[in-house]
GROMACS .gro file of N, CA and C in nm:
model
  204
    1UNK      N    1  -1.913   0.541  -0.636
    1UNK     CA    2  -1.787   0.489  -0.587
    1UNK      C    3  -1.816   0.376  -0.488
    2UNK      N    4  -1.742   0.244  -0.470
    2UNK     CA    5  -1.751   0.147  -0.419
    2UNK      C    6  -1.763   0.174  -0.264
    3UNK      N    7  -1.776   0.127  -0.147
    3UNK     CA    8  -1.773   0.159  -0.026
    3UNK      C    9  -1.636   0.050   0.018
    4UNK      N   10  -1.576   0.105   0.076
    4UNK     CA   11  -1.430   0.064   0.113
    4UNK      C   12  -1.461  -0.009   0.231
    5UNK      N   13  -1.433  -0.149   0.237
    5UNK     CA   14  -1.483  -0.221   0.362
    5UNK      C   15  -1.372  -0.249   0.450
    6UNK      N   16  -1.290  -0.283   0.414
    6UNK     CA   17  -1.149  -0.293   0.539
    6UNK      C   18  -1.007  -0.146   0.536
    7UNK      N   19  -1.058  -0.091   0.649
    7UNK     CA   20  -0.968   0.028   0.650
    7UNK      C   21  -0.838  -0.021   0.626
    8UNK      N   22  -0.800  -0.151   0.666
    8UNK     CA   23  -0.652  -0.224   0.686
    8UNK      C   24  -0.679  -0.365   0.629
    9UNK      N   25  -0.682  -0.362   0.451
    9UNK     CA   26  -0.649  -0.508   0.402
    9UNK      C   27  -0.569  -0.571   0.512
   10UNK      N   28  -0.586  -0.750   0.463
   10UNK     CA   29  -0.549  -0.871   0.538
   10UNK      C   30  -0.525  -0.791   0.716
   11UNK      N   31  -0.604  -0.656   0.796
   11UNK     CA   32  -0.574  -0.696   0.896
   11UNK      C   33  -0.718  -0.686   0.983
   12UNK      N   34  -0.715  -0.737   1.107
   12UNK     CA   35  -0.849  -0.779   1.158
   12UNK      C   36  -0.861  -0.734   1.296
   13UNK      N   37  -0.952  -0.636   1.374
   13UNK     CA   38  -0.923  -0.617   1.495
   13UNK      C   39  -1.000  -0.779   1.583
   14UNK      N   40  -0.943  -0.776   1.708
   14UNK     CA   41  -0.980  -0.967   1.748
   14UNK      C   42  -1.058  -0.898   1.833
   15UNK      N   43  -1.141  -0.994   1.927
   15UNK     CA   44  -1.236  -0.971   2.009
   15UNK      C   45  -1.230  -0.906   2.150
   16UNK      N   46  -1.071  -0.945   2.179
   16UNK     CA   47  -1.018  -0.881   2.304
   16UNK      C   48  -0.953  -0.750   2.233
   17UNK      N   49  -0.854  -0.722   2.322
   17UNK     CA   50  -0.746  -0.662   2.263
   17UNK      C   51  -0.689  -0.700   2.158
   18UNK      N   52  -0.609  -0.616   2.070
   18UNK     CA   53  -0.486  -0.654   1.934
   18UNK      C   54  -0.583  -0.717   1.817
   19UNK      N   55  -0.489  -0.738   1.726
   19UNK     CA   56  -0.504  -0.730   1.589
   19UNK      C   57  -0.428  -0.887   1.564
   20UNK      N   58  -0.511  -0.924   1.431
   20UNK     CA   59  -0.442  -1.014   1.370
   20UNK      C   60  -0.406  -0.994   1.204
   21UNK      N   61  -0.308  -0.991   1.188
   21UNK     CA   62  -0.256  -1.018   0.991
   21UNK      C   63  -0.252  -1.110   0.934
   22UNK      N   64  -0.270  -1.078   0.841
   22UNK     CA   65  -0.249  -1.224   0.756
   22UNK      C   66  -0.191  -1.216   0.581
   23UNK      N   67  -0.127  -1.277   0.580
   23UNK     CA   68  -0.049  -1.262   0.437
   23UNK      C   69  -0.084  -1.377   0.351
   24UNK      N   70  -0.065  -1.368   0.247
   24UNK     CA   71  -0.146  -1.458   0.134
   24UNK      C   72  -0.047  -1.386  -0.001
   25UNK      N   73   0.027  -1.548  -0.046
   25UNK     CA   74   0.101  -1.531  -0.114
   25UNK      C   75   0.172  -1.631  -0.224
   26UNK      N   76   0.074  -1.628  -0.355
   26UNK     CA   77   0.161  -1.711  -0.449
   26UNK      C   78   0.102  -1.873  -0.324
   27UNK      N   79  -0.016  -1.893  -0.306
   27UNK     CA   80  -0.052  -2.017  -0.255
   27UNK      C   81  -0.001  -2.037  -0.036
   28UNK      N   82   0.082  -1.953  -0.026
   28UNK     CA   83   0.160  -1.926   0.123
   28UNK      C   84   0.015  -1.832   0.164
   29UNK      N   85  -0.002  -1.915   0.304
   29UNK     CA   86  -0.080  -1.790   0.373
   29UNK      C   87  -0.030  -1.814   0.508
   30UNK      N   88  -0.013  -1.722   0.589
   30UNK     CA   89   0.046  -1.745   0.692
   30UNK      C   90  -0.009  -1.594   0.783
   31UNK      N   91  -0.068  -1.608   0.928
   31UNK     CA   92  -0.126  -1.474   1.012
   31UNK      C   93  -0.030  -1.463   1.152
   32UNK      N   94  -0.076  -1.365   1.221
   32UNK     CA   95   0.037  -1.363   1.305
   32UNK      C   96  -0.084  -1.274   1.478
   33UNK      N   97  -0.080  -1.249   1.555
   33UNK     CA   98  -0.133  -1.185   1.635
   33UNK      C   99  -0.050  -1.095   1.702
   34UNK      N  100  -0.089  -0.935   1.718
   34UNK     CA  101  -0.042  -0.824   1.741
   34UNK      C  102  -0.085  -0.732   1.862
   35UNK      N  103  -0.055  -0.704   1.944
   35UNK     CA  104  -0.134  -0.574   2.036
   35UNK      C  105  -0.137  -0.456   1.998
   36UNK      N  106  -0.062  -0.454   1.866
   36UNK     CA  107  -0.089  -0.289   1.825
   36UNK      C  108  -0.121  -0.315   1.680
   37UNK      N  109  -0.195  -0.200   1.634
   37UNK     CA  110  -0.222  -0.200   1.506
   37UNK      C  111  -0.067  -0.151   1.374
   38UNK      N  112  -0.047  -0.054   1.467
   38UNK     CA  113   0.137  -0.052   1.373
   38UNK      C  114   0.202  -0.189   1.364
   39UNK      N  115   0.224  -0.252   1.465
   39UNK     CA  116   0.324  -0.392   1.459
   39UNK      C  117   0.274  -0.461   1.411
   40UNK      N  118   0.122  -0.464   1.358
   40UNK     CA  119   0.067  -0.585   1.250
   40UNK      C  120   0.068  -0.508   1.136
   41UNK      N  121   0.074  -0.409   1.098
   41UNK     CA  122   0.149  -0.360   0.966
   41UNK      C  123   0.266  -0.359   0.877
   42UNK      N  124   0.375  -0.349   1.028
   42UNK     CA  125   0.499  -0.374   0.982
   42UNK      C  126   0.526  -0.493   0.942
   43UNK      N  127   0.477  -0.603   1.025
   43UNK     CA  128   0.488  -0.740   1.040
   43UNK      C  129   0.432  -0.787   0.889
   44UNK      N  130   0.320  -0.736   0.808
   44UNK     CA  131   0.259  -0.796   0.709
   44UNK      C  132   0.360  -0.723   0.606
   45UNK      N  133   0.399  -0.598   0.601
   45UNK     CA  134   0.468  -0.525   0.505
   45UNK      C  135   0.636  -0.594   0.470
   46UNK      N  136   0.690  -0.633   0.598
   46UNK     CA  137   0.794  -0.702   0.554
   46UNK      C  138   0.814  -0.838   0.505
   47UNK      N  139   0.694  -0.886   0.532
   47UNK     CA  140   0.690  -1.076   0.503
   47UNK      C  141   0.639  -1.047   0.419
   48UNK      N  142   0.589  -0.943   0.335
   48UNK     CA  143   0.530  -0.954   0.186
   48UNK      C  144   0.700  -0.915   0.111
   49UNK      N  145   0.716  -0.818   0.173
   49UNK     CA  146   0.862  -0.762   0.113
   49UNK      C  147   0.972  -0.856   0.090
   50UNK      N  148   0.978  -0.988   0.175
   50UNK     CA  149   1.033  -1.059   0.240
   50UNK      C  150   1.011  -1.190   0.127
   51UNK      N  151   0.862  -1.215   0.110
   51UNK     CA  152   0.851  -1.264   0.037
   51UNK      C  153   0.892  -1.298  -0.155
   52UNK      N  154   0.864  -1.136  -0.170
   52UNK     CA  155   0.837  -1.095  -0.289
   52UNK      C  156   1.015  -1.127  -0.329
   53UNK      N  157   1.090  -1.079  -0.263
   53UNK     CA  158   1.255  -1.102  -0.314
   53UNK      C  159   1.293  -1.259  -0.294
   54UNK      N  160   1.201  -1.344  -0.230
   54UNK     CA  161   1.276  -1.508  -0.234
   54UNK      C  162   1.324  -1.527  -0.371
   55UNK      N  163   1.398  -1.648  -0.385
   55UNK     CA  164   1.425  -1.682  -0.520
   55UNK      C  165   1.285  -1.769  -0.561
   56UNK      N  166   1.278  -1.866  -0.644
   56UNK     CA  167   1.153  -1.900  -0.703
   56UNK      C  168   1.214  -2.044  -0.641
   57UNK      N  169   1.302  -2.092  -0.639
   57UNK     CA  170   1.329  -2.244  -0.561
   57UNK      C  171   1.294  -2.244  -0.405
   58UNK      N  172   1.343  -2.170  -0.337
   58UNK     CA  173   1.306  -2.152  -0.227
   58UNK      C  174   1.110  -2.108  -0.161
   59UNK      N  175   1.125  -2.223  -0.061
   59UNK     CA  176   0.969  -2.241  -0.016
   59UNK      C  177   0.974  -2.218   0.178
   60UNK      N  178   0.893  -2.160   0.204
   60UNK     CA  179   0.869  -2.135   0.338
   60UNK      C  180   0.762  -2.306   0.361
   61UNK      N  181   0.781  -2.315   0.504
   61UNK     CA  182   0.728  -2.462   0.562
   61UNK      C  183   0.587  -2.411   0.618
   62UNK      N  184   0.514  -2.505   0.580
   62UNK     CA  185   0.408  -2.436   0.687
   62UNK      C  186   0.408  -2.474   0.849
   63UNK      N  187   0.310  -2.398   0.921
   63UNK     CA  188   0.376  -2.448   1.059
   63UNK      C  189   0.351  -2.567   1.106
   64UNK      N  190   0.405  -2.597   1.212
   64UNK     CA  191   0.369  -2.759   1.227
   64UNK      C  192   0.274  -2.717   1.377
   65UNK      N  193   0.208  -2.786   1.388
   65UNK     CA  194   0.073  -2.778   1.533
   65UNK      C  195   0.160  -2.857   1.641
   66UNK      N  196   0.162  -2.812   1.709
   66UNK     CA  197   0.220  -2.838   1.871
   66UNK      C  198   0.123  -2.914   1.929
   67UNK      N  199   0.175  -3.039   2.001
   67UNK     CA  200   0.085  -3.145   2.054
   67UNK      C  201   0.081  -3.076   2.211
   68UNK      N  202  -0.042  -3.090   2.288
   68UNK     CA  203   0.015  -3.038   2.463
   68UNK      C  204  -0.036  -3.155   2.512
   0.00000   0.00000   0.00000
């Protein structure tokens, strides 16, 4: 049997505290940063859910980078 390497597909514990997700979708990838490991679950489970019901015309933007 294979050895199971991520207890939590697309999620990642970070170096400090919290977690990061990340969703990947039909070419859309988009991550998010979490302090708990539940709220980066929910967070990936509904933007997939979220995703999966768009119509096929409709497109999410990617983000735009903030100048400081």
């Amino acid at each position: 049997m294979p050895k199971q390497v991520h207890a939590h597909p697309g999620i990642k514990p970070l170096s400090g505290k919290g977690y990061q997700a990340r969703v990947s979708y039909k070419g859309f990838e988009e991550s998010q940063n979490f302090r708990l490991l539940e709220d980066a679950k929910r967070w990936q489970r509904n933007l997939r859910q979220e995703l999966e019901r768009a119509p096929e015309g409709v497109r999410r933007k990617k983000k735009q980078e903030v100048e400081a």
